PDB file of N, CA, C and O in Angstrom:
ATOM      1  N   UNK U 635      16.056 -25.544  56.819  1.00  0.00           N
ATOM      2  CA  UNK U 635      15.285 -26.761  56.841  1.00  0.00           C
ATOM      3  C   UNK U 635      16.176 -27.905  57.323  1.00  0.00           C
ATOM      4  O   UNK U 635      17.318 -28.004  56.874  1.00  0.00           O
ATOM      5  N   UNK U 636      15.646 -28.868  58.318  1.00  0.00           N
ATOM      6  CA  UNK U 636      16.547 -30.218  58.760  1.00  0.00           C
ATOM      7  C   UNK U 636      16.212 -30.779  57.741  1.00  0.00           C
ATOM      8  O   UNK U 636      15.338 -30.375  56.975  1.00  0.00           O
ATOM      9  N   UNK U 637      17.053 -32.049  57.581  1.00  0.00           N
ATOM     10  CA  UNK U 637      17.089 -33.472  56.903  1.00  0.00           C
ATOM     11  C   UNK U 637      16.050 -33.958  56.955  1.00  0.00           C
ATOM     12  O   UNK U 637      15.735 -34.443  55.868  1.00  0.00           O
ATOM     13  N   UNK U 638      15.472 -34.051  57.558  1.00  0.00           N
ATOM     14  CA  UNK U 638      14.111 -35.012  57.908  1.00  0.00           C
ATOM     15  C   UNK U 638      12.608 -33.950  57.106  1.00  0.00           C
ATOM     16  O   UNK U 638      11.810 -34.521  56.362  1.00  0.00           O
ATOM     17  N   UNK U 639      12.509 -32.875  57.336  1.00  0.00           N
ATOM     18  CA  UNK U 639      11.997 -32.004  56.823  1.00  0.00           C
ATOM     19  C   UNK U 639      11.724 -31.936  55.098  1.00  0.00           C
ATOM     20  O   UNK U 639      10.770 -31.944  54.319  1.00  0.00           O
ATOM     21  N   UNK U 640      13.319 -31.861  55.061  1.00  0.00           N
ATOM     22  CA  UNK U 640      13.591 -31.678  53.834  1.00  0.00           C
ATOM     23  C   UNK U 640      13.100 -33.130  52.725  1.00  0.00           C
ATOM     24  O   UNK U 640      12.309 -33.042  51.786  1.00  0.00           O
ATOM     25  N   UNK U 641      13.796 -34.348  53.155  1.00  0.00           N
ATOM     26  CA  UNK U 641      13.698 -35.746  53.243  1.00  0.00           C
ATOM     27  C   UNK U 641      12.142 -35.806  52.822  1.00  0.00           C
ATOM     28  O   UNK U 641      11.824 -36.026  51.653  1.00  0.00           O
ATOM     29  N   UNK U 642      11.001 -35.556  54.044  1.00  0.00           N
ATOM     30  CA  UNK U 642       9.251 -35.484  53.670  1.00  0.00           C
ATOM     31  C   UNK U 642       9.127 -34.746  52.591  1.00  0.00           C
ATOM     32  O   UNK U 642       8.580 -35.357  51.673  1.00  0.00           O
ATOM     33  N   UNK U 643       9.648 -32.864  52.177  1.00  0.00           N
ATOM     34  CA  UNK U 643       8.949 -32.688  50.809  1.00  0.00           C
ATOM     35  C   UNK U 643       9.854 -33.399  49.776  1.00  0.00           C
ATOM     36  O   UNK U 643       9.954 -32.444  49.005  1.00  0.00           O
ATOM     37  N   UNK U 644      10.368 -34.083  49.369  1.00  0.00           N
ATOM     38  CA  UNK U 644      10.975 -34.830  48.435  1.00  0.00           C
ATOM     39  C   UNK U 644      10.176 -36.018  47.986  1.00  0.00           C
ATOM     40  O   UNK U 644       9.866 -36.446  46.874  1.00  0.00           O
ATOM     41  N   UNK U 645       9.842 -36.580  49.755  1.00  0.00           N
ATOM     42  CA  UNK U 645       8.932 -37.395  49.519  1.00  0.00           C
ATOM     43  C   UNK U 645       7.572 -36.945  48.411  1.00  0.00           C
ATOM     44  O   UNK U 645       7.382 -37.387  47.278  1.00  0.00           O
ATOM     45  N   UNK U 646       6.710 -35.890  49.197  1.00  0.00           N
ATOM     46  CA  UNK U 646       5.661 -35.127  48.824  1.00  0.00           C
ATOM     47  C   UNK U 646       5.593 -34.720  47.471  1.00  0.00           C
ATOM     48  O   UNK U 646       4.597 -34.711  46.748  1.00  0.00           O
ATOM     49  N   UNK U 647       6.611 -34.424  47.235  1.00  0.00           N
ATOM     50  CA  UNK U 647       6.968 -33.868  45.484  1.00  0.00           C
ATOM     51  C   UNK U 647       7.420 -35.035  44.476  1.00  0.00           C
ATOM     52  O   UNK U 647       7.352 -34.831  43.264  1.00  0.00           O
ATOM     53  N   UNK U 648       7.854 -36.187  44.954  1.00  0.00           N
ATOM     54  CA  UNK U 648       7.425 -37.153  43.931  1.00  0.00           C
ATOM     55  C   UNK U 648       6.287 -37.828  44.003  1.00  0.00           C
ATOM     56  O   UNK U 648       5.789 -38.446  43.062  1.00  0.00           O
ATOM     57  N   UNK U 649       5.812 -37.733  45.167  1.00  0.00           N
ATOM     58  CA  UNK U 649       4.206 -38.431  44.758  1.00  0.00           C
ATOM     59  C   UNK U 649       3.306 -37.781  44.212  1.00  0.00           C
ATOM     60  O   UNK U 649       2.269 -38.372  43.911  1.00  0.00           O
ATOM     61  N   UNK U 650       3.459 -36.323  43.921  1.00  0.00           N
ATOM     62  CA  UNK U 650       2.729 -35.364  43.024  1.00  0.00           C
ATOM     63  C   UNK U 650       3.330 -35.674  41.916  1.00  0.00           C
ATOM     64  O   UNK U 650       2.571 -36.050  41.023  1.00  0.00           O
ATOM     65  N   UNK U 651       4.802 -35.634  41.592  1.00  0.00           N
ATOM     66  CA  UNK U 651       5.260 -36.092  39.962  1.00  0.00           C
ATOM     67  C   UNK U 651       4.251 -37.188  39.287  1.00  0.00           C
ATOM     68  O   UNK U 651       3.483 -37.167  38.325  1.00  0.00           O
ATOM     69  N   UNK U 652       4.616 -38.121  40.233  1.00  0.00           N
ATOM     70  CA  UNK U 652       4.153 -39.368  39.655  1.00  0.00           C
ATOM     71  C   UNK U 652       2.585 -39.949  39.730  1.00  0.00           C
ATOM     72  O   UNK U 652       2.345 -41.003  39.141  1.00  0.00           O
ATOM     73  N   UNK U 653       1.323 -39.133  40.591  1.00  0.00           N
ATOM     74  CA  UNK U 653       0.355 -38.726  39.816  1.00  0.00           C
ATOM     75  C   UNK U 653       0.010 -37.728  38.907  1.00  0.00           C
ATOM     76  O   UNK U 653      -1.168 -37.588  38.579  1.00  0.00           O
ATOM     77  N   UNK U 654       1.031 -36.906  38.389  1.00  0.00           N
ATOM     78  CA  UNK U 654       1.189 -35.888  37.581  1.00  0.00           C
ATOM     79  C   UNK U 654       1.145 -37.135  36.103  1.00  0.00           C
ATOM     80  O   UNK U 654       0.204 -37.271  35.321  1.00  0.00           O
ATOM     81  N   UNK U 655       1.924 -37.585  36.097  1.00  0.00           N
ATOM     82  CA  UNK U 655       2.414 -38.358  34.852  1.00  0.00           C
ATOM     83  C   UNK U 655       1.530 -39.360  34.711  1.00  0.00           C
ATOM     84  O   UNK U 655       1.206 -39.678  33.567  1.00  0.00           O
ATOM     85  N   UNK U 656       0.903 -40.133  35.973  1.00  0.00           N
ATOM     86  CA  UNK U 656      -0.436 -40.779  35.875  1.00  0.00           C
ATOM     87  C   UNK U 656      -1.429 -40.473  35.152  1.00  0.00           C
ATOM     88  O   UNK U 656      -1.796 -41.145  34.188  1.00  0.00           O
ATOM     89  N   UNK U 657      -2.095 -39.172  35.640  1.00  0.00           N
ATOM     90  CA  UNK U 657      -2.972 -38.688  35.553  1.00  0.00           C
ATOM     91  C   UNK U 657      -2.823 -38.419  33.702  1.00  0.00           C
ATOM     92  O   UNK U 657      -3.581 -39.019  32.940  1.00  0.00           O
ATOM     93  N   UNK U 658      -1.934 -37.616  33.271  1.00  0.00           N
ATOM     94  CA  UNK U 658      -1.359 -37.534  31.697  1.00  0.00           C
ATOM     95  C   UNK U 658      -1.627 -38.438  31.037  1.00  0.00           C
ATOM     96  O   UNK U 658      -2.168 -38.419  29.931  1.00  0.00           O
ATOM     97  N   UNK U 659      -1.133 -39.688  31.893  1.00  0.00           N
ATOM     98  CA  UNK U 659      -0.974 -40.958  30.740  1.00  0.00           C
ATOM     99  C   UNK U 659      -2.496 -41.149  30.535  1.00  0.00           C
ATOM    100  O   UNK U 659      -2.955 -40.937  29.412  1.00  0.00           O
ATOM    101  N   UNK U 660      -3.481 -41.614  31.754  1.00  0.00           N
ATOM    102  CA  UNK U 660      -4.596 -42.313  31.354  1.00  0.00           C
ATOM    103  C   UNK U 660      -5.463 -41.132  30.405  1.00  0.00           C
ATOM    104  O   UNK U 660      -6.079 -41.405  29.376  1.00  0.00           O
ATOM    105  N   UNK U 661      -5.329 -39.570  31.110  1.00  0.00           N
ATOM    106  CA  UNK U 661      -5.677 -39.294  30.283  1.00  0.00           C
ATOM    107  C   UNK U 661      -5.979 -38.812  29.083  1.00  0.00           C
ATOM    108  O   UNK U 661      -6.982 -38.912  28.377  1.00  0.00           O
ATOM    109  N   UNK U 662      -4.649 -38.113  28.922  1.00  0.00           N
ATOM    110  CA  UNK U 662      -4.745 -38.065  26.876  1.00  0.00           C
ATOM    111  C   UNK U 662      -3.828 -39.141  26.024  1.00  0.00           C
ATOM    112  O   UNK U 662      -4.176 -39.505  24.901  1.00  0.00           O
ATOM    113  N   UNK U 663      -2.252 -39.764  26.858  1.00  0.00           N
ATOM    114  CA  UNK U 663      -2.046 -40.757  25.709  1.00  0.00           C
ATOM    115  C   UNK U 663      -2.728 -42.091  25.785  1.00  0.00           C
ATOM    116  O   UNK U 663      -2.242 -43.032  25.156  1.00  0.00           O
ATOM    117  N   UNK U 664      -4.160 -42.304  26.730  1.00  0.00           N
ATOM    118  CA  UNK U 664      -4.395 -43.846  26.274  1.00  0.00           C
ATOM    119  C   UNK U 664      -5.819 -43.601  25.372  1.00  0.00           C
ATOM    120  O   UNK U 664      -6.738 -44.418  25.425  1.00  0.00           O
ATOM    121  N   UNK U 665      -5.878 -42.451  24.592  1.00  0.00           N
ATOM    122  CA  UNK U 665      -6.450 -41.936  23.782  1.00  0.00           C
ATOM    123  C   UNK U 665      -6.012 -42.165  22.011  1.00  0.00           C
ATOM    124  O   UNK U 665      -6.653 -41.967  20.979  1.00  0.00           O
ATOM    125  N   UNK U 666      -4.644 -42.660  22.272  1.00  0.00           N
ATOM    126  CA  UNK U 666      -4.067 -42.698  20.982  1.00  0.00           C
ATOM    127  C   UNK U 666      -3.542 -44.024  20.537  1.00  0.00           C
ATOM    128  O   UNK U 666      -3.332 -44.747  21.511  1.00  0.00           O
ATOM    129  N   UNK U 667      -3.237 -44.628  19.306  1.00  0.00           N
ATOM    130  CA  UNK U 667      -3.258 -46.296  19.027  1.00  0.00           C
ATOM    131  C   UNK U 667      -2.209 -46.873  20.061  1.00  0.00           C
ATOM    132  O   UNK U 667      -1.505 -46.448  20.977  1.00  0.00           O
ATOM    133  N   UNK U 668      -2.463 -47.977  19.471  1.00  0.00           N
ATOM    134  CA  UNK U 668      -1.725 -48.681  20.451  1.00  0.00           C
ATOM    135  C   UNK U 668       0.164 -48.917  20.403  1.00  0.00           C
ATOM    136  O   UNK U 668       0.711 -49.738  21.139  1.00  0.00           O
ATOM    137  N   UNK U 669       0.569 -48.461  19.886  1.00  0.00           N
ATOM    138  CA  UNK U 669       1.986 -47.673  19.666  1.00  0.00           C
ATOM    139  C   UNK U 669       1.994 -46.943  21.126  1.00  0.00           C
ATOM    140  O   UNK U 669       2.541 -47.230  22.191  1.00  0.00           O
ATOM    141  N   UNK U 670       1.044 -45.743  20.655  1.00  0.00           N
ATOM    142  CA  UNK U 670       1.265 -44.626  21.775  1.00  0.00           C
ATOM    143  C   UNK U 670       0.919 -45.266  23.029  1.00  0.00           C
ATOM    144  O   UNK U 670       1.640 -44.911  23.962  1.00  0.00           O
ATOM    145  N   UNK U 671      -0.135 -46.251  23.361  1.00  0.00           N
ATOM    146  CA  UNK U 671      -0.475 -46.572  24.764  1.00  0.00           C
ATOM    147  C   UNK U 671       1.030 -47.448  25.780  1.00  0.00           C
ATOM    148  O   UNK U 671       1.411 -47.217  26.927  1.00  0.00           O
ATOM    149  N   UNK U 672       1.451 -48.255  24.958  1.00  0.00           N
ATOM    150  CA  UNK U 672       2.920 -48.639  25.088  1.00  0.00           C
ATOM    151  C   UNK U 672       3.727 -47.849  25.618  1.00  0.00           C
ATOM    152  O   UNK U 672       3.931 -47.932  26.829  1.00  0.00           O
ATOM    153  N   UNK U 673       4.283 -47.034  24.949  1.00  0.00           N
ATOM    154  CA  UNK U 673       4.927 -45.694  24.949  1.00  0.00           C
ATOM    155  C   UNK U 673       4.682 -45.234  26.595  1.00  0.00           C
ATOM    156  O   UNK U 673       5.480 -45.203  27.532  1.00  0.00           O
ATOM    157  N   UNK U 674       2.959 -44.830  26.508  1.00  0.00           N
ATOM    158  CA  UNK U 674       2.404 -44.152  27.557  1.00  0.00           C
ATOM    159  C   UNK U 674       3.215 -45.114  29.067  1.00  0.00           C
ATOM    160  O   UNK U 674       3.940 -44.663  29.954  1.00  0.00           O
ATOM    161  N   UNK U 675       2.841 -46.166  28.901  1.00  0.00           N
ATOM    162  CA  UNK U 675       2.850 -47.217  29.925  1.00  0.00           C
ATOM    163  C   UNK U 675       4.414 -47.419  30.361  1.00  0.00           C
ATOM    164  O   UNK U 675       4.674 -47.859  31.481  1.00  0.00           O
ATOM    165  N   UNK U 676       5.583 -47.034  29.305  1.00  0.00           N
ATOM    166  CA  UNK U 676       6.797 -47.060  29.444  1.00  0.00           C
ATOM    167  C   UNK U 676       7.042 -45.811  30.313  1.00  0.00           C
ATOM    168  O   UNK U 676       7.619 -45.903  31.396  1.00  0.00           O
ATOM    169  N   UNK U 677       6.589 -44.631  29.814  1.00  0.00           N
ATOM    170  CA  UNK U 677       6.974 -43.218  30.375  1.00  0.00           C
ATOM    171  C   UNK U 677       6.559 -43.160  32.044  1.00  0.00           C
ATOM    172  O   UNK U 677       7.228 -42.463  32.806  1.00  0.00           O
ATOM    173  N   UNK U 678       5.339 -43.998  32.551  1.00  0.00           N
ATOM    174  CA  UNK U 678       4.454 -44.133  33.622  1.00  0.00           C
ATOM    175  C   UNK U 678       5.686 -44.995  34.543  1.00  0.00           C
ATOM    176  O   UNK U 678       5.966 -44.654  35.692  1.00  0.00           O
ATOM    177  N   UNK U 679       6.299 -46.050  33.903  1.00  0.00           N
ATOM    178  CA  UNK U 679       7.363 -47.145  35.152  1.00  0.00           C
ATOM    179  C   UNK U 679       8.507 -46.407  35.012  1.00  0.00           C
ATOM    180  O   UNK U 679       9.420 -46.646  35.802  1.00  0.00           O
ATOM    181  N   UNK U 680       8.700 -45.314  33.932  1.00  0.00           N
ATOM    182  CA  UNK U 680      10.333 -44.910  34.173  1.00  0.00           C
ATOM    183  C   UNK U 680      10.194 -43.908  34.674  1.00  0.00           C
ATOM    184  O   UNK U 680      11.187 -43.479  35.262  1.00  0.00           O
ATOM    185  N   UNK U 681       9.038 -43.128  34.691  1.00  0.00           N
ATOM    186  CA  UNK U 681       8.902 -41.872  35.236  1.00  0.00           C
ATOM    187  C   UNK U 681       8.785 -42.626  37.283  1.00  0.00           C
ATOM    188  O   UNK U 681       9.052 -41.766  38.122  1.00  0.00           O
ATOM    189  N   UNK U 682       8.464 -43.896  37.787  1.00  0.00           N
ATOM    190  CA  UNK U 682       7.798 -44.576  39.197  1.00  0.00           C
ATOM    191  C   UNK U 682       9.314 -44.256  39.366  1.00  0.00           C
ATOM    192  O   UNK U 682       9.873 -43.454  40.114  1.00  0.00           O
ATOM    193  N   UNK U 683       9.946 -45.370  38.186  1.00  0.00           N
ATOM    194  CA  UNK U 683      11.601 -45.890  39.104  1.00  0.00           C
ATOM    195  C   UNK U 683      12.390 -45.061  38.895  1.00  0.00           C
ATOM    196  O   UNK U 683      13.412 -45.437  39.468  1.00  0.00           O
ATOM    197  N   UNK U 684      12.591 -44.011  38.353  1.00  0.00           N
ATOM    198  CA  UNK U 684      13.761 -42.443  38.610  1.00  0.00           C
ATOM    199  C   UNK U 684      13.276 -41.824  39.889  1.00  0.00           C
ATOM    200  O   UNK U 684      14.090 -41.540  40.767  1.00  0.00           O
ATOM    201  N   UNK U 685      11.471 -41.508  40.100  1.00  0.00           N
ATOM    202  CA  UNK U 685      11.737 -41.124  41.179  1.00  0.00           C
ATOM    203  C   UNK U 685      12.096 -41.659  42.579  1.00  0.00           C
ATOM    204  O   UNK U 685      12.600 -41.073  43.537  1.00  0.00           O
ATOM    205  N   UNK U 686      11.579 -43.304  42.387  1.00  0.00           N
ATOM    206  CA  UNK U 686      11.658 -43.956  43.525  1.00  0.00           C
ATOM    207  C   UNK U 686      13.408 -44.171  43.705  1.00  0.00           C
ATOM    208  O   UNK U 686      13.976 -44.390  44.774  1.00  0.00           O
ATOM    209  N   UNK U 687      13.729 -44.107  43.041  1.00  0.00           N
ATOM    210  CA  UNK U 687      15.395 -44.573  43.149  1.00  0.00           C
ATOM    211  C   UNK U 687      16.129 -42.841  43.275  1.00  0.00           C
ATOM    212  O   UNK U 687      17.358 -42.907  43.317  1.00  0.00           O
ATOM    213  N   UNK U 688      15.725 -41.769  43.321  1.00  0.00           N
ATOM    214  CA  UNK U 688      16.386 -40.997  43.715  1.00  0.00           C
ATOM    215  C   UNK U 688      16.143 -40.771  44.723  1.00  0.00           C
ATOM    216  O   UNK U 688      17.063 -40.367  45.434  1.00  0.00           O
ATOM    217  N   UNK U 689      14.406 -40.951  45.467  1.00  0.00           N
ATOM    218  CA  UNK U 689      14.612 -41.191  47.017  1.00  0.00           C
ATOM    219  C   UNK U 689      15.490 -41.837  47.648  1.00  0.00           C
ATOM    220  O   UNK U 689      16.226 -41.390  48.528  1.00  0.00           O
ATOM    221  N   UNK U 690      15.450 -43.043  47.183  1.00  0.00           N
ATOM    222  CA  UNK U 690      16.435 -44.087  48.031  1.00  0.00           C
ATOM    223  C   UNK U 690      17.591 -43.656  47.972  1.00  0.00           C
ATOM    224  O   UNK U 690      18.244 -44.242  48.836  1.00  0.00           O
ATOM    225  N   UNK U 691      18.165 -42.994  47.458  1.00  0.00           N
ATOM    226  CA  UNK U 691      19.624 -42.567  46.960  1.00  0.00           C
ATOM    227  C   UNK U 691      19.494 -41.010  48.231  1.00  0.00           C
ATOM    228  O   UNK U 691      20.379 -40.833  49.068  1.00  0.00           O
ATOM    229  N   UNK U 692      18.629 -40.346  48.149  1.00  0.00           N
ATOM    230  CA  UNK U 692      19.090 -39.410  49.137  1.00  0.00           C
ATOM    231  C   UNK U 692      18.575 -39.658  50.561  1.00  0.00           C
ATOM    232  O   UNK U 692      18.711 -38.865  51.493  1.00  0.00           O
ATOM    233  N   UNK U 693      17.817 -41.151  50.636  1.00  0.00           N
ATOM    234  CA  UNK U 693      17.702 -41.791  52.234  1.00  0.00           C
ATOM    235  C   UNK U 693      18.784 -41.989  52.486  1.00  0.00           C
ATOM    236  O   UNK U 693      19.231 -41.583  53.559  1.00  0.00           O
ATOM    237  N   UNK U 694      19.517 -42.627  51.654  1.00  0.00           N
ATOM    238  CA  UNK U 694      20.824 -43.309  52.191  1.00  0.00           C
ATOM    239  C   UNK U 694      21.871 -42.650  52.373  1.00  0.00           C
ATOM    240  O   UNK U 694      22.591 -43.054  53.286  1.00  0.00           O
ATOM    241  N   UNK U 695      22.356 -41.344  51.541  1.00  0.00           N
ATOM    242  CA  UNK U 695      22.389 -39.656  51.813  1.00  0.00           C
ATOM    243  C   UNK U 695      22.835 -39.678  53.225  1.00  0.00           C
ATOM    244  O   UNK U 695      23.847 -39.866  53.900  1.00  0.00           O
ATOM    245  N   UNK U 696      21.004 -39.259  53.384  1.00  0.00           N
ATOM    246  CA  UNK U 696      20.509 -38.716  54.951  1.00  0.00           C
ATOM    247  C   UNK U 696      21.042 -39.744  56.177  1.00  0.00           C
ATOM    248  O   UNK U 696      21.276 -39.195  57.253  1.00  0.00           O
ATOM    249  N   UNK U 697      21.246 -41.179  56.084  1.00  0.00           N
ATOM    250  CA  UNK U 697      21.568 -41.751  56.929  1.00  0.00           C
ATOM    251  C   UNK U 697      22.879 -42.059  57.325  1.00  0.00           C
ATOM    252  O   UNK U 697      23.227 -42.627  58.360  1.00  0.00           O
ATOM    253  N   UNK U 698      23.814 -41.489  56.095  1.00  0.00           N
ATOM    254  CA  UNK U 698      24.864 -42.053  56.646  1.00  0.00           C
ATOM    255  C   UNK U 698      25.564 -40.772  57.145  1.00  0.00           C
ATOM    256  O   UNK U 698      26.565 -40.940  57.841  1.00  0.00           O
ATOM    257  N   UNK U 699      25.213 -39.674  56.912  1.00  0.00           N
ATOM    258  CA  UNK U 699      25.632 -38.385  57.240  1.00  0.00           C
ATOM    259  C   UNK U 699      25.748 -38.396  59.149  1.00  0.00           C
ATOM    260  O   UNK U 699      26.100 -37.382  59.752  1.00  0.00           O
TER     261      UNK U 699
END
């Protein structure tokens, strides 16, 4: 597989993570008090910015190579 190849399913596979964890949150923890919806809403931006920041980390990888 090239860089660029490789680079798109990385892409592809965190935007499935992160409607994966979407999809979870709205639908069974915003089912539970409001403790858990918090919680939910924390797991939803840390679950966005790990993946978005390990892209960027292997763009920058790919570019300087």
């Amino acid at each position: 597989m090239n860089k660029r190849t490789l680079y798109i399913f990385r892409i592809i596979l965190g935007v499935f993570i992160i409607v994966a964890v979407l999809f979870f949150a709205f639908r069974f923890l915003f089912k539970l008090p409001a403790f858990m919806k918090v919680l939910a809403l924390g797991l939803v931006v840390l679950t966005i910015y790990l993946v978005v920041k390990n892209l960027i980390k292997h763009n920058k990888k790919r570019k300087n190579e």
